[in-house]
PDB file of C-alpha atoms in Angstrom:
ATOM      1  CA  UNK T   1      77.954  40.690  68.148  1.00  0.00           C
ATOM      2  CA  UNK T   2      77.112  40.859  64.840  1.00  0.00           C
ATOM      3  CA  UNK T   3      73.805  39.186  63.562  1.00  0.00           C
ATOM      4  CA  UNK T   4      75.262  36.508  61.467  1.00  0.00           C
ATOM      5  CA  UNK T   5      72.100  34.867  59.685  1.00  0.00           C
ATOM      6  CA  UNK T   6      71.705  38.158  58.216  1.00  0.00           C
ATOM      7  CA  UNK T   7      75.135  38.628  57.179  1.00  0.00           C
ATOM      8  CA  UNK T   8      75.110  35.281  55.861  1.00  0.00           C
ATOM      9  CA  UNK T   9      72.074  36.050  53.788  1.00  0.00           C
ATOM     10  CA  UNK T  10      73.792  39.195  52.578  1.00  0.00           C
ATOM     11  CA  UNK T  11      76.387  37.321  51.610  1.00  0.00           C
ATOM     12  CA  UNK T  12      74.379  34.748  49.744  1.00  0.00           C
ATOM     13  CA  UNK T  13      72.412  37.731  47.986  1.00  0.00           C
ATOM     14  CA  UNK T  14      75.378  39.096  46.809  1.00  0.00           C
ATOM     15  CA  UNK T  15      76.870  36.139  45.192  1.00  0.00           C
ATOM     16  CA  UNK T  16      73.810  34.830  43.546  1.00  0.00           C
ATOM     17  CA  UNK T  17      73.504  38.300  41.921  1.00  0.00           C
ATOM     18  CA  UNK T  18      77.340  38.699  40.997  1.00  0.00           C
ATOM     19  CA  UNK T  19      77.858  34.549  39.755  1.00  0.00           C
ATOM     20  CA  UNK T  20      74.200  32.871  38.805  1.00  0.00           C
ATOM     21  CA  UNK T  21      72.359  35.961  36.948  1.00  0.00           C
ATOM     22  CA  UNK T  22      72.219  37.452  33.985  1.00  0.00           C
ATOM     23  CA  UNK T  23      71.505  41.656  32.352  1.00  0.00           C
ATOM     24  CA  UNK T  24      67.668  41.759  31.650  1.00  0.00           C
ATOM     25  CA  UNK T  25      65.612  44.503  30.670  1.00  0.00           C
ATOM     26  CA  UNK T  26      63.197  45.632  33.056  1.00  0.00           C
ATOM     27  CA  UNK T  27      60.293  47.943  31.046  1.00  0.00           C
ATOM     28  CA  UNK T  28      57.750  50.291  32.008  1.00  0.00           C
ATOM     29  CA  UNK T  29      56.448  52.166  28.980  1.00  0.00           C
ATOM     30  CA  UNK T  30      58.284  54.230  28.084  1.00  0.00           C
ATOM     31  CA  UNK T  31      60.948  53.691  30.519  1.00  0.00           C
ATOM     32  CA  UNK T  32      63.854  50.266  30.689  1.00  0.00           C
ATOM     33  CA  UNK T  33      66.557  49.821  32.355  1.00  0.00           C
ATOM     34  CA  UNK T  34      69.098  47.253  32.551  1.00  0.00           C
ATOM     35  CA  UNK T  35      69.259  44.716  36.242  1.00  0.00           C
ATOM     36  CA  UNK T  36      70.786  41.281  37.007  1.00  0.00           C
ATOM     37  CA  UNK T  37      68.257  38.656  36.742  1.00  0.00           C
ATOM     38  CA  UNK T  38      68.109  35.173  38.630  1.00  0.00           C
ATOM     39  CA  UNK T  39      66.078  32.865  36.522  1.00  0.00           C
ATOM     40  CA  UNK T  40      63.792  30.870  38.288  1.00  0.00           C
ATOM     41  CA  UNK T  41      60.080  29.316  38.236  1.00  0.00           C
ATOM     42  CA  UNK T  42      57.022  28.951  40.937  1.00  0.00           C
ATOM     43  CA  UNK T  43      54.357  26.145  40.290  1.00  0.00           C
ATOM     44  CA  UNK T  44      50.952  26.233  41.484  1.00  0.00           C
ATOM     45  CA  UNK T  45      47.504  24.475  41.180  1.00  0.00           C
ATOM     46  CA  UNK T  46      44.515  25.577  39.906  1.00  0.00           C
ATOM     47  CA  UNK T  47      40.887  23.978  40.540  1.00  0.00           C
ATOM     48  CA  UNK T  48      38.417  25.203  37.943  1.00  0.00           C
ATOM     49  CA  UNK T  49      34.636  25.156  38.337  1.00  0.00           C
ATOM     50  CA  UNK T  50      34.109  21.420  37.267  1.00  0.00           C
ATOM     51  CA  UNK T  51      37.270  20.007  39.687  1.00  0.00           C
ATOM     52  CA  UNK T  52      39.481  19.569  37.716  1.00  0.00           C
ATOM     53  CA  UNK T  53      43.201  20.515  38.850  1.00  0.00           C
ATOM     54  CA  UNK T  54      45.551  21.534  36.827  1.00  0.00           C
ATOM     55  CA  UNK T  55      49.210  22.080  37.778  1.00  0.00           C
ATOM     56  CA  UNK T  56      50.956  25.446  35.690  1.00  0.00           C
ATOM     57  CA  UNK T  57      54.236  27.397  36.541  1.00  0.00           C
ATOM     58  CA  UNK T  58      55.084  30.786  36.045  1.00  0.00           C
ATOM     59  CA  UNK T  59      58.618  31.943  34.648  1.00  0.00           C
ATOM     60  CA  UNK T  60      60.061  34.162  37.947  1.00  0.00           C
ATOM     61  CA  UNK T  61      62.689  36.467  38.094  1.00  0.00           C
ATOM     62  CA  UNK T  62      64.588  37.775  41.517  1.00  0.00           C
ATOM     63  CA  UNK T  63      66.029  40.823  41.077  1.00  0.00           C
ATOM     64  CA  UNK T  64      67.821  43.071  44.311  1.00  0.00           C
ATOM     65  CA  UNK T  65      65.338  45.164  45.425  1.00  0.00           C
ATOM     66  CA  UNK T  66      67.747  48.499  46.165  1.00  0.00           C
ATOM     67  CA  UNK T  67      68.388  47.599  42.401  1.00  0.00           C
ATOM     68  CA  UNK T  68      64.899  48.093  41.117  1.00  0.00           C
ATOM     69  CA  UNK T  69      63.035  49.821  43.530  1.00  0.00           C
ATOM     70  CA  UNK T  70      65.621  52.431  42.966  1.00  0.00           C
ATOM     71  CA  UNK T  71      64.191  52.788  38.963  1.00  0.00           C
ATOM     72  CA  UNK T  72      61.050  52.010  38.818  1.00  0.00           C
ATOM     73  CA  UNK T  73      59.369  51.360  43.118  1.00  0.00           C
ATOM     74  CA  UNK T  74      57.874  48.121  43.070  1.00  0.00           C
ATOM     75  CA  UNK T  75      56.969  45.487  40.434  1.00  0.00           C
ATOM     76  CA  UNK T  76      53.394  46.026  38.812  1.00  0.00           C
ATOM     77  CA  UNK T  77      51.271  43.903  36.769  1.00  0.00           C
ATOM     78  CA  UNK T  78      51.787  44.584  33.091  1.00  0.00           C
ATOM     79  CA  UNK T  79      55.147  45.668  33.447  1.00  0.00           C
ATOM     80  CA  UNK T  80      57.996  43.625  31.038  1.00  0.00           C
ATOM     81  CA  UNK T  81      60.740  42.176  31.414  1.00  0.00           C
ATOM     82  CA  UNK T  82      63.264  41.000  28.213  1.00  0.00           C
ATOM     83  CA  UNK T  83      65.565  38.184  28.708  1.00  0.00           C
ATOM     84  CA  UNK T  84      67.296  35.612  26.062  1.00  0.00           C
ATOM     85  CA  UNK T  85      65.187  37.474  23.279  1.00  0.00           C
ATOM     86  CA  UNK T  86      61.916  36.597  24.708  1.00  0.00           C
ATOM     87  CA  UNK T  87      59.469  38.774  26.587  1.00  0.00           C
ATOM     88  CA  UNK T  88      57.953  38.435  29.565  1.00  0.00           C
ATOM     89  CA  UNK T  89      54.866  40.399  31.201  1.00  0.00           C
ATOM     90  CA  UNK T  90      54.461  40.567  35.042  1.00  0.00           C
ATOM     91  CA  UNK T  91      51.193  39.540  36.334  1.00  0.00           C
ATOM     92  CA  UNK T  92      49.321  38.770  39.440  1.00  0.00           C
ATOM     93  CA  UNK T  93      49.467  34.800  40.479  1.00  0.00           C
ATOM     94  CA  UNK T  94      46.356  34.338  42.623  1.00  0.00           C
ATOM     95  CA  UNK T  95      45.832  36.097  45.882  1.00  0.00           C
ATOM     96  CA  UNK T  96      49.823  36.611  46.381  1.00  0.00           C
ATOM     97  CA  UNK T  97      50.120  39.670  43.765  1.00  0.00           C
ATOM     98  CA  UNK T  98      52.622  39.969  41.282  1.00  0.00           C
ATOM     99  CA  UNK T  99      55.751  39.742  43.020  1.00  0.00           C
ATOM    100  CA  UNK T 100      56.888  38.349  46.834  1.00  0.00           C
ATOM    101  CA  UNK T 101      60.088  39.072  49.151  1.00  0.00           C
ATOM    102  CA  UNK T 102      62.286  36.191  48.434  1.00  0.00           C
ATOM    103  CA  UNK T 103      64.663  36.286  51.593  1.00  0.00           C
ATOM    104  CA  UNK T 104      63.222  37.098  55.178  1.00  0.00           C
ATOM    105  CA  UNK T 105      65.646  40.252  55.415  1.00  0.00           C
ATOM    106  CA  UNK T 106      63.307  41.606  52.262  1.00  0.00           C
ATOM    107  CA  UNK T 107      66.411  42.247  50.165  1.00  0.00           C
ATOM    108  CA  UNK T 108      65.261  40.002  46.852  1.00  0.00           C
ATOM    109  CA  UNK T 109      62.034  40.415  45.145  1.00  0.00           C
ATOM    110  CA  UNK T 110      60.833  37.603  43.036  1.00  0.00           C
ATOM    111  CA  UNK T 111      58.643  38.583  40.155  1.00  0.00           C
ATOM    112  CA  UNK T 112      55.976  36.856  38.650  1.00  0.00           C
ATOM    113  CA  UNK T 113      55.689  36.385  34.655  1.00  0.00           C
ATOM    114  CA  UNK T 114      54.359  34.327  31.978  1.00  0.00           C
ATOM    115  CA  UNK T 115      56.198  34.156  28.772  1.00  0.00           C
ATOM    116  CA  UNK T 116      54.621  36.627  26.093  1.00  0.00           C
ATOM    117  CA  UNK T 117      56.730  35.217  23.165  1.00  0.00           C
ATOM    118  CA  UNK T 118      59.944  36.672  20.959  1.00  0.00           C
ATOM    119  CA  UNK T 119      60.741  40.525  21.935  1.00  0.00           C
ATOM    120  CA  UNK T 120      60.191  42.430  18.753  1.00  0.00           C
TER     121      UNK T 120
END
């Protein structure tokens, strides 16, 4: 019998990809390539030294990981993506690095960026 929350989430993968994303640029000096992007956005809280919390969000983007492992292996700090003539530069949020499995069958990364301005 087959295992059918995976083909489910297969399933689900396949149609966010094909119906809810759009063509990005992925960059890695000197190297880009063109994926579909998900939009989407991860808030978190930061304490600084004097207490004070301050709630921030990041700008995320899941991409299929055959799709982009296949170019460039895993997401790294520093890299860029474009999108909607802006740019956007991966980074590290906290202690979780700069990107995270989105699914639990590890098909979907979601990347972590902060908006860097207009691409030029």
């Amino acid at each position: 019998m087959a295992d059918l929350l995976r083909t489910a989430s297969s399933w689900l993968e396949r149609m966010r990809t094909e119906h809810c994303s759009s063509l990005v640029e992925y960059r890695r000096p000197p190297d880009a390539y063109s994926v579909k992007a998900t939009f989407g956005r991860t808030g978190f809280e930061v304490v600084d030294e004097s207490g004070l919390t301050i709630n921030a969000h990041v700008w995320d983007f899941l991409i299929l990981a055959d799709e982009l492992f296949a170019l460039f292996g895993a997401p790294r700090a520093g890299d860029w993506i474009a999108a909607d003539g802006q740019r956007y530069e991966v980074m590290n949020l906290g202690g979780e690095g700069c990107w995270r499995w989105s699914d639990p069958y590890r098909r979907t990364c979601r990347i972590h960026t902060k908006d860097i301005g207009a691409d030029r």
